[in-house]
XYZ file of C-alpha atoms in Angstrom:
522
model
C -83.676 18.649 139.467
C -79.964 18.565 138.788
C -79.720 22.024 137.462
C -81.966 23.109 140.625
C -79.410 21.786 143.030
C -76.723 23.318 140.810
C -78.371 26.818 141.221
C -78.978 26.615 145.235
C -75.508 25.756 145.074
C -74.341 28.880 143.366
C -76.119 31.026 145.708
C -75.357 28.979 148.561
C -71.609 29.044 147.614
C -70.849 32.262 145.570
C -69.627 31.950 142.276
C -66.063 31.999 142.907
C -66.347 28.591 145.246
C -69.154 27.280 143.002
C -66.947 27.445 140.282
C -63.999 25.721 142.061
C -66.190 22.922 143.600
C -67.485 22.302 140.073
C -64.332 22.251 138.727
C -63.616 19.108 140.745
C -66.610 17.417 140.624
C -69.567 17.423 137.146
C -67.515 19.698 134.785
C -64.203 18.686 135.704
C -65.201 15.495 134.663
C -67.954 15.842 131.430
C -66.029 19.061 130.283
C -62.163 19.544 128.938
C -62.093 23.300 129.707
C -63.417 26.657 129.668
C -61.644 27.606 126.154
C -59.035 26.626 123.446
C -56.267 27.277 125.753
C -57.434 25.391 128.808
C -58.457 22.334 127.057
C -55.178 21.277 125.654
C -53.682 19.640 128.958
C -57.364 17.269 128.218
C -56.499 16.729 124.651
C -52.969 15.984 125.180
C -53.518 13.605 127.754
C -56.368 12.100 125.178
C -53.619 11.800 122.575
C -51.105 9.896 124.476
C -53.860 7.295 124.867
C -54.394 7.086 121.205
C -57.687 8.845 121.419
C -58.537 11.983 119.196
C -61.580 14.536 120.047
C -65.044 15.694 118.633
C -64.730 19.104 120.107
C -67.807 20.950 120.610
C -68.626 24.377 122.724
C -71.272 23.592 124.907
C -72.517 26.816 125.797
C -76.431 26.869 125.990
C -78.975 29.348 126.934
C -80.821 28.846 130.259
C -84.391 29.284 129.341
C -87.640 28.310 130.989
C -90.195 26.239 129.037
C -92.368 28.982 128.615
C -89.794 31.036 126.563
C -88.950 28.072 124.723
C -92.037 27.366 123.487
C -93.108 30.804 122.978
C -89.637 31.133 120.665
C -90.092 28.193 118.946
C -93.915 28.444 117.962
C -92.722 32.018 116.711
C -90.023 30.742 114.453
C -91.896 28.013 113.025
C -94.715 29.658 111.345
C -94.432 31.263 107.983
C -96.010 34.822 107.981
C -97.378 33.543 104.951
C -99.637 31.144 106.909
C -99.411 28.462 109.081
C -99.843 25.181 106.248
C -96.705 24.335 105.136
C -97.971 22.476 101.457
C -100.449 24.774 99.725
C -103.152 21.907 99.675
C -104.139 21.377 103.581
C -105.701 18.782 102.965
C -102.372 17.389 101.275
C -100.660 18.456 104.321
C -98.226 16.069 106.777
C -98.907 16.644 110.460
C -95.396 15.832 111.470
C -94.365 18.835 110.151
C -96.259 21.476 111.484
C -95.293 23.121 115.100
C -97.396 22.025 118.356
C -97.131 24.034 121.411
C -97.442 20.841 123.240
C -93.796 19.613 122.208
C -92.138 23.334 120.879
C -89.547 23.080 123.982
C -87.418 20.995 122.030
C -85.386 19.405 125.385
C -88.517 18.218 126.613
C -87.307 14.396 127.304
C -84.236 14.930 125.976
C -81.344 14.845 128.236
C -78.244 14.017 125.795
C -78.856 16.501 122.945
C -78.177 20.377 123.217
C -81.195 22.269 121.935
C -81.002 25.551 119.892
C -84.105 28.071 120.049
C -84.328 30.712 117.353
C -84.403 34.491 118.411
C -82.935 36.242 115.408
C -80.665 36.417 112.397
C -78.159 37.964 114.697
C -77.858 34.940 117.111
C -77.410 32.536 114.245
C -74.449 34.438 112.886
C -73.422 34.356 116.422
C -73.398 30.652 116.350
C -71.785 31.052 113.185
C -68.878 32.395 114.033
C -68.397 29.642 117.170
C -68.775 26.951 114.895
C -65.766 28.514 113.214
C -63.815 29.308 116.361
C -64.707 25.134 116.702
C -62.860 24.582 113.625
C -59.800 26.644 114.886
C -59.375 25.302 117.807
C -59.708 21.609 116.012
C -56.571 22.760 113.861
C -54.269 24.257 116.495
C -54.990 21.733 119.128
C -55.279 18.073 117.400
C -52.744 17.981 114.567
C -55.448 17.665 112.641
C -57.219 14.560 113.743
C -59.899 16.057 115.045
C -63.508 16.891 114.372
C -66.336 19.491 115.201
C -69.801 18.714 115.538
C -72.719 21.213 114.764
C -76.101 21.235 114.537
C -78.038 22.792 111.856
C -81.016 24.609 113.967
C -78.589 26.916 115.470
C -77.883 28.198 111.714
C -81.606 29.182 110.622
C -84.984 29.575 111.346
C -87.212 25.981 112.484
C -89.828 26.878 110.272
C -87.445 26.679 106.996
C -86.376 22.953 108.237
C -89.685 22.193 108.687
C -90.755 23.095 105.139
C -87.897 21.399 103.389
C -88.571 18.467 104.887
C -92.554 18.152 104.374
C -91.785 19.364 100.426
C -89.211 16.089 100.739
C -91.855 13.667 101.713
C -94.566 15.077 99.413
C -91.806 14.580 96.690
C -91.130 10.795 97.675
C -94.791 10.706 97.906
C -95.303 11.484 94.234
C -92.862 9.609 93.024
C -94.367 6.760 94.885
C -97.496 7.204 92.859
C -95.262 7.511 89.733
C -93.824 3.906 90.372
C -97.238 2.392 91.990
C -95.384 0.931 94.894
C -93.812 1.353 97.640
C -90.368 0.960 98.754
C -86.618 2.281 98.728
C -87.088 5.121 95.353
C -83.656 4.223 94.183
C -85.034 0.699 93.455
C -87.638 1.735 91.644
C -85.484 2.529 88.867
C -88.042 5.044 87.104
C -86.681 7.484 83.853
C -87.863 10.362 82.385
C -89.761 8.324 79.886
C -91.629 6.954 83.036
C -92.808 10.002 84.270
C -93.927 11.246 81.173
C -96.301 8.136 80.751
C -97.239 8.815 84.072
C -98.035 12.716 83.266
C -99.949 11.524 79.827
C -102.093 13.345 78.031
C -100.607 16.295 79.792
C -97.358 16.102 79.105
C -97.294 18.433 76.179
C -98.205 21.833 77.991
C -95.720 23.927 78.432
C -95.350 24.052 81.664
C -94.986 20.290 82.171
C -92.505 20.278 79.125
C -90.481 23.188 81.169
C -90.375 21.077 84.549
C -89.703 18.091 82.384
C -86.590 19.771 81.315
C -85.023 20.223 84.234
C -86.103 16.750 85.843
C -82.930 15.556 86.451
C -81.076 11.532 86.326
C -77.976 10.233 87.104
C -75.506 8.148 85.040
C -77.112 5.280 85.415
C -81.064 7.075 84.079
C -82.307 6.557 87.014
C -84.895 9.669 87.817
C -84.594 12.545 90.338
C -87.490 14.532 90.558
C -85.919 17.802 91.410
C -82.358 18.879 90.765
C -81.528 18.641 94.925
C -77.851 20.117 94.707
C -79.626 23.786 94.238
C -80.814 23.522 97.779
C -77.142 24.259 98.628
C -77.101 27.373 96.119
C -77.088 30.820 97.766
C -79.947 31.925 94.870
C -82.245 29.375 95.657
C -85.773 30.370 95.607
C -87.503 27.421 97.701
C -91.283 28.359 96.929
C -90.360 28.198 92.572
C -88.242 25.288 92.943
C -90.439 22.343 94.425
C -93.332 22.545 91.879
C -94.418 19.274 90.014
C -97.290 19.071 87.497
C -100.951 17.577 88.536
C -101.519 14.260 86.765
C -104.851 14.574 85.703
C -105.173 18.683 85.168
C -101.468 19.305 83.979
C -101.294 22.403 85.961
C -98.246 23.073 88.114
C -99.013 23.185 92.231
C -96.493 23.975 94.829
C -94.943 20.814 97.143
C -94.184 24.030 99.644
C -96.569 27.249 100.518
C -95.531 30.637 98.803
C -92.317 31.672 101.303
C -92.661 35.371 101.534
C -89.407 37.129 100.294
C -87.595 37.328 104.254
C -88.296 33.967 104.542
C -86.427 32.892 101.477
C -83.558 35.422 102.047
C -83.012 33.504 106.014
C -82.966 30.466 103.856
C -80.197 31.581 101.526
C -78.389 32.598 104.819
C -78.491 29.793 106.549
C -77.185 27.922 103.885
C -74.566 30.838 103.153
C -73.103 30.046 106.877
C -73.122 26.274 106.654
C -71.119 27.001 103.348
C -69.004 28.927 105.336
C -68.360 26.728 107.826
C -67.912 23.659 105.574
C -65.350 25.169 103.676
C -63.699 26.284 106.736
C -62.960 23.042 107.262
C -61.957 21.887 104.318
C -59.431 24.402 104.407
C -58.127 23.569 107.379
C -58.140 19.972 106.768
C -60.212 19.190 109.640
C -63.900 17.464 109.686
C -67.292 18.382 110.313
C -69.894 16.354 112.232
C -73.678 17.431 111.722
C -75.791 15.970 114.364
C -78.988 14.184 113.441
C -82.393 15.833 115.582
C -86.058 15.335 115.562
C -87.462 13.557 112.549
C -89.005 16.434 111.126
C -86.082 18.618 110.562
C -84.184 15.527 109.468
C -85.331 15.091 106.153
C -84.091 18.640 105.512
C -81.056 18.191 107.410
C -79.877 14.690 105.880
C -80.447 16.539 102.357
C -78.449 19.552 102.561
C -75.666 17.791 104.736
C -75.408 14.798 101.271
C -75.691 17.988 99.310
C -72.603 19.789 101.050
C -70.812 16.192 100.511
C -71.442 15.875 97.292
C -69.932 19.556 97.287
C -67.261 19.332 99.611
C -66.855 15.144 99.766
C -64.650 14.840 96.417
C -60.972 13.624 97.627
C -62.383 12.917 101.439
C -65.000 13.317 103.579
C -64.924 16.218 105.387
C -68.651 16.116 105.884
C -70.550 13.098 108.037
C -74.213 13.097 108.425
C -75.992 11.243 112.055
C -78.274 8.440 111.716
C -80.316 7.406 114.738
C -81.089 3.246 115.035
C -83.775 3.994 116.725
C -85.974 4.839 113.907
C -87.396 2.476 111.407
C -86.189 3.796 108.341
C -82.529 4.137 109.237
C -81.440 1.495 107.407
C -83.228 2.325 104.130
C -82.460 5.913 104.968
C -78.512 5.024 104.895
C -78.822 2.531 101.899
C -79.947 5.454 99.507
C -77.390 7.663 100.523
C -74.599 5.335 99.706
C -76.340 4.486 96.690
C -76.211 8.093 95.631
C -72.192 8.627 96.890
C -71.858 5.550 94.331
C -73.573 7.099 91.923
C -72.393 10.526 92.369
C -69.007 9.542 93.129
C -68.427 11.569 96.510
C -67.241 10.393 99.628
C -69.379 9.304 101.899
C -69.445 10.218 106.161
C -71.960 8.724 108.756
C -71.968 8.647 112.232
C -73.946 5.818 113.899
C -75.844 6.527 117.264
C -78.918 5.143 118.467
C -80.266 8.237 119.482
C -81.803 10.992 121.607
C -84.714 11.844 120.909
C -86.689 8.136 121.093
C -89.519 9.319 124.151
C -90.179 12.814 122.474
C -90.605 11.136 119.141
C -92.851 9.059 120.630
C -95.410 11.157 122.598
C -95.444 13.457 119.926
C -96.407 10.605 117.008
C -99.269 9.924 120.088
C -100.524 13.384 120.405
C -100.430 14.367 116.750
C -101.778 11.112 114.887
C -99.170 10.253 112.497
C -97.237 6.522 113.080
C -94.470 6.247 115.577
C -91.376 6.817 113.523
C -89.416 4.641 116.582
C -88.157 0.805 116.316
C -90.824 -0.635 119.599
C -87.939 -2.001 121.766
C -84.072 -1.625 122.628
C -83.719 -4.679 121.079
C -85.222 -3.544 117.684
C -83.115 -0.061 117.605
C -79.885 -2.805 118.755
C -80.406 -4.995 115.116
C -81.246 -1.807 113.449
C -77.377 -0.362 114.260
C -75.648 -3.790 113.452
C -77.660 -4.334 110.252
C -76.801 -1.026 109.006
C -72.959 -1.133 110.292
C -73.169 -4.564 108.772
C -74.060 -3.240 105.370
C -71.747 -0.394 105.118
C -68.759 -2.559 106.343
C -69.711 -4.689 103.236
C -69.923 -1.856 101.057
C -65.973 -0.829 102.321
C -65.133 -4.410 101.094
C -66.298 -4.463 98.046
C -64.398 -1.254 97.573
C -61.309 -2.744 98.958
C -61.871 -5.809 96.526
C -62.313 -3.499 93.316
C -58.993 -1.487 94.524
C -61.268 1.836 95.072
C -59.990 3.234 97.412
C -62.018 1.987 100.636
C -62.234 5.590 102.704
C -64.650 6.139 100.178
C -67.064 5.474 102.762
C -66.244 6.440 106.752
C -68.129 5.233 109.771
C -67.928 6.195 113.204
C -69.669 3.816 115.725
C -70.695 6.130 118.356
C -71.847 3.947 121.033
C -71.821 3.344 124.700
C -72.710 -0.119 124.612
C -69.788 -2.394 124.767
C -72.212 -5.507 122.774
C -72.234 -2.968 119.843
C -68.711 -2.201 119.950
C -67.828 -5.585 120.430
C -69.856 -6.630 117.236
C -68.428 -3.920 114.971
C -64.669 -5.477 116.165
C -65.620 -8.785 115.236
C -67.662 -7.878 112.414
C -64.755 -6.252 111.010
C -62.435 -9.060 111.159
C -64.824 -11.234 109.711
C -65.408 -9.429 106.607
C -61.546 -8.365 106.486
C -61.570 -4.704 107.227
C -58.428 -3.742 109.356
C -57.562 -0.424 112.432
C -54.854 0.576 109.931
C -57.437 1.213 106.857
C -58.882 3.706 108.866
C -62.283 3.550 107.564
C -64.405 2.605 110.629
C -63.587 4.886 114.270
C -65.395 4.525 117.410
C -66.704 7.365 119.632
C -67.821 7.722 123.352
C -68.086 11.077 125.478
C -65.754 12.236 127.902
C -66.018 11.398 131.207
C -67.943 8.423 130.262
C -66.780 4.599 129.227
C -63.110 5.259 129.319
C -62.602 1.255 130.020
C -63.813 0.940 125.788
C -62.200 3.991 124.512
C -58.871 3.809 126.306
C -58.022 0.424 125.257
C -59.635 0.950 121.536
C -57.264 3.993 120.927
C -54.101 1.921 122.617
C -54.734 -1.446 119.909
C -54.871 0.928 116.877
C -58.435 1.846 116.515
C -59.397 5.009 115.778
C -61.087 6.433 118.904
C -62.880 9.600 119.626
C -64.332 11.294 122.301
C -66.948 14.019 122.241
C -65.105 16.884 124.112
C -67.525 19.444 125.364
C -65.869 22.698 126.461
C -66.894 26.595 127.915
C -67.368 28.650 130.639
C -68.613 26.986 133.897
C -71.177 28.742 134.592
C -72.570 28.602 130.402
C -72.088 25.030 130.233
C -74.722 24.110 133.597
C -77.505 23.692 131.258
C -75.463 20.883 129.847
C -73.695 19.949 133.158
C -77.167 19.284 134.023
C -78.695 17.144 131.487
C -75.216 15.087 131.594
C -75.600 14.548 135.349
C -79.303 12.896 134.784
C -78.511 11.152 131.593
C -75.288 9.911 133.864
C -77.304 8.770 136.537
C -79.928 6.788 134.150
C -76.353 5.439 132.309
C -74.527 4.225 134.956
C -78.140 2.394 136.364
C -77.403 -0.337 133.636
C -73.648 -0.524 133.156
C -72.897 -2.236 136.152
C -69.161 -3.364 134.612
C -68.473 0.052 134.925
C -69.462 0.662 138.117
C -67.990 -2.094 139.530
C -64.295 -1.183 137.515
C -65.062 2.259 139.345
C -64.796 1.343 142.580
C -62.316 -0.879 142.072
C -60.219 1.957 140.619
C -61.235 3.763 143.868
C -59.999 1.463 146.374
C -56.737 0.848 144.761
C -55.585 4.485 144.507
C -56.891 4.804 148.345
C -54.550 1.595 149.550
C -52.070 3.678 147.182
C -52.646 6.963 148.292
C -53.151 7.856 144.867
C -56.498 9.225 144.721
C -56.141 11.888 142.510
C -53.424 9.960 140.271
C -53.432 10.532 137.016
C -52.358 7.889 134.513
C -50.327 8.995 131.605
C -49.916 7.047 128.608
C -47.132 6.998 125.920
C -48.950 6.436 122.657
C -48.586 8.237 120.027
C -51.629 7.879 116.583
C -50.528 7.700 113.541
């Protein structure tokens, strides 16, 4: 409905008056500015309040649901054939396309959704990532930090196939250790899985994929040698192959990927390389947001494997984890287990999450269990156990003298409880604003009363700074005016600060007064 109104506006108006009206009212508020130029008044004005930016261009294309859907179902299906594992039977619902659910925004308000057209439009977003970057050096002294997200690099269907050949590999290693469970703790070695392959263990095919089974310092088992995801020459279809138990012969964990296929794979990888060492160059920081659960097996791989490239003196790459899904605190336990063990620095962003009524339905509709924590509640002990747990981690790295950035954490949260608890949490354990290992984020435009006075006591506070044309950003404009509306329904503190704000600068005559503040971060 909002982005109705917004259009009868328009033509009501004329662009020219449109334009200006929205500059004073939904994007003068949600958005810094239409490029790098115009945003820096916003940014400075951020700074002298101690608060730093997530910058991110939120230009979007305006398409109906039936182009969606109709892009979507055509970017998701190999030309090989629609299963995604070579044994159907074998095969994980979750990560196959359904027309019912391919427009991506479909109960999404927060999150800006990519579609697929063509190689073409993926360099293009490529290349604005990059300008991102730029505009993160000139503009924030380096502080800042870009956020991207990984479907507007590639094809769907290659995310979709990662991450199924991901769960069919925890799911053999699950038979391999008879259990279930956390796979770091299983603490299985190559001598393992050669019991478990037995009497076929001496062909030579299973003696060649034994070979390049890799472990890590401590002999603990990998199944496949991950990091080669991140390779430019990586053929996907030869890569995930593991050896039948009882036969010995060697079947595919993904479907034969026609030659294209694998060549958009190796360039989608080639521009996240790009753009990740970009930033390391410029000394700035890269943000990749987390989006449905089946691209995020795929996407929380290749982001660990770009910090375990990139991550080596600081991390320059943070991966998303949404509370609201079950496995988010076993999900972020094995990564820091493997930044331990393979000694790279490791980046998270904490967010409950956007996608929580999609996810839902579409568990519903497609017969696989709901991936989704069952209340607010739930998802609310699901962030403070996992913030709980890294915090410890950063103190046992402060108590060995390690150098305790070896892990960062942004709380990206709206609710003040959850800010609250990560403040008090942090002075419980011992963990200090000036070590600069845990920063808080919040979007523009929305719960300035937490960021404001976070940034001005020494935190380290962000805000997510969306910027871009007016008239490029009102698909976003119009998803932030709902998802507004629904916010501001249950923070009534800020509502009532609001008005309070309002009548004072009316008494004043101050109403468009502008407070400026004198802080400079360090």
């Amino acid at each position: 409905m909002p982005r109705r109104l917004m259009k009868v506006a328009q033509t009501i108006l004329g662009e020219k008056l449109f334009t200006l009206l929205m500059k004073y009212t939904f994007y003068g508020h949600f958005v810094a500015g239409e490029d790098q130029q115009k945003i820096v008044p916003t940014l400075e004005r951020l700074r002298s309040f101690g608060v730093k930016p997530i910058l991110d261009y939120s230009v979007e294309e305006d398409l109906s649901q039936e182009e969606a859907e109709k892009r979507e179902v055509e970017a998701s299906v190999s030309s090989a054939g629609t299963n995604l594992s070579e044994d159907s039977a074998d095969s994980l619902p979750q990560y196959s396309v359904d027309k019912t659910f391919a427009d991506r925004r479909y109960k999404v308000q927060s999150a800006r959704t990519y579609f697929y057209l063509n190689e073409a439009t993926c360099e293009r977003n490529m290349e604005t990532f990059l300008e991102c970057l730029d505009a993160v050096k000139g503009a924030t002294f380096g502080t800042g930090i870009t956020a991207i997200k990984l479907t507007a690099l590639g094809r769907p269907q290659l995310l979709l196939q990662v991450s199924e050949v991901i769960m069919q590999a925890r799911r053999y290693m699950m038979d391999l250790a008879g259990s279930t469970g956390n796979i770091l703790t299983h603490h299985k070695t190559i001598q393992d899985l050669e019991r478990y392959l037995g009497n076929v263990s001496d062909k030579a095919e299973v003696k060649q994929f034994l070979e390049k089974v890799t472990s890590d310092k401590d002999g603990i088992l990998h199944l496949f040698p991950w990091t080669g995801i991140i390779n430019e020459d990586c053929q996907l279809s030869e890569t995930f192959r593991v050896p039948d138990p009882v036969t010995g012969q060697m079947r595919r964990l993904i479907s034969k990927i026609p030659p294209k296929e694998e060549e958009m794979f190796r360039n989608m990888i080639r521009r996240l390389n790009t753009i990740v060492k970009t930033a390391q160059d410029l000394d700035v920081r890269i943000m990749i947001d987390a989006e449905q659960t089946y691209f995020q097996p795929a996407i929380s791989r290749i982001t660990l494997e770009m910090m375990r490239k990139y991550n080596t003196e600081k991390a320059i790459v943070f991966n998303t984890y949404q509370c609201y899904l079950k496995d988010t605190y076993k999900e972020v336990c094995t990564d820091l287990e493997q930044a331990k063990r393979q000694n790279f620095y490791f980046g998270a962003k904490l967010v409950r999450g956007a996608y929580i009524e999609q996810e839902r339905a579409r568990a519903a509709a497609l017969g696989y269990e709901d991936p989704t924590n069952p209340s607010f509640e739930a998802t609310t002990e699901m962030y403070h156990k996992t913030l709980t747990e890294c915090l410890r981690r950063i103190r046992i790295l402060k108590d060995a003298n390690i150098d305790p950035k070896k892990i960062a954490i942004m709380v990206a949260s709206h609710n003040e409880d959850t800010v609250r608890f990560a403040i008090e949490k942090m002075q419980e354990i011992g963990i200090h604003p000036e070590d600069k290992v845990i920063c808080f984020g919040q979007l523009l435009g929305m719960c300035d009363y937490i960021t404001f006075p976070l940034g001005q006591a020494g935190y380290s506070a962000y805000k997510y700074i969306p910027y871009g044309p007016v008239n490029e950003v009102l698909p976003y404009l119009s998803r932030r005016a709902q998802e507004n509306k629904g916010v501001l329904q249950k923070i009534k503190k800020e509502k009532r600060l609001l008005l309070s704000e309002i009548t004072k600068r009316l008494a004043k005559g101050q109403l468009f007064y502008k407070p400026k503040g004198k802080y400079v971060p360090i």
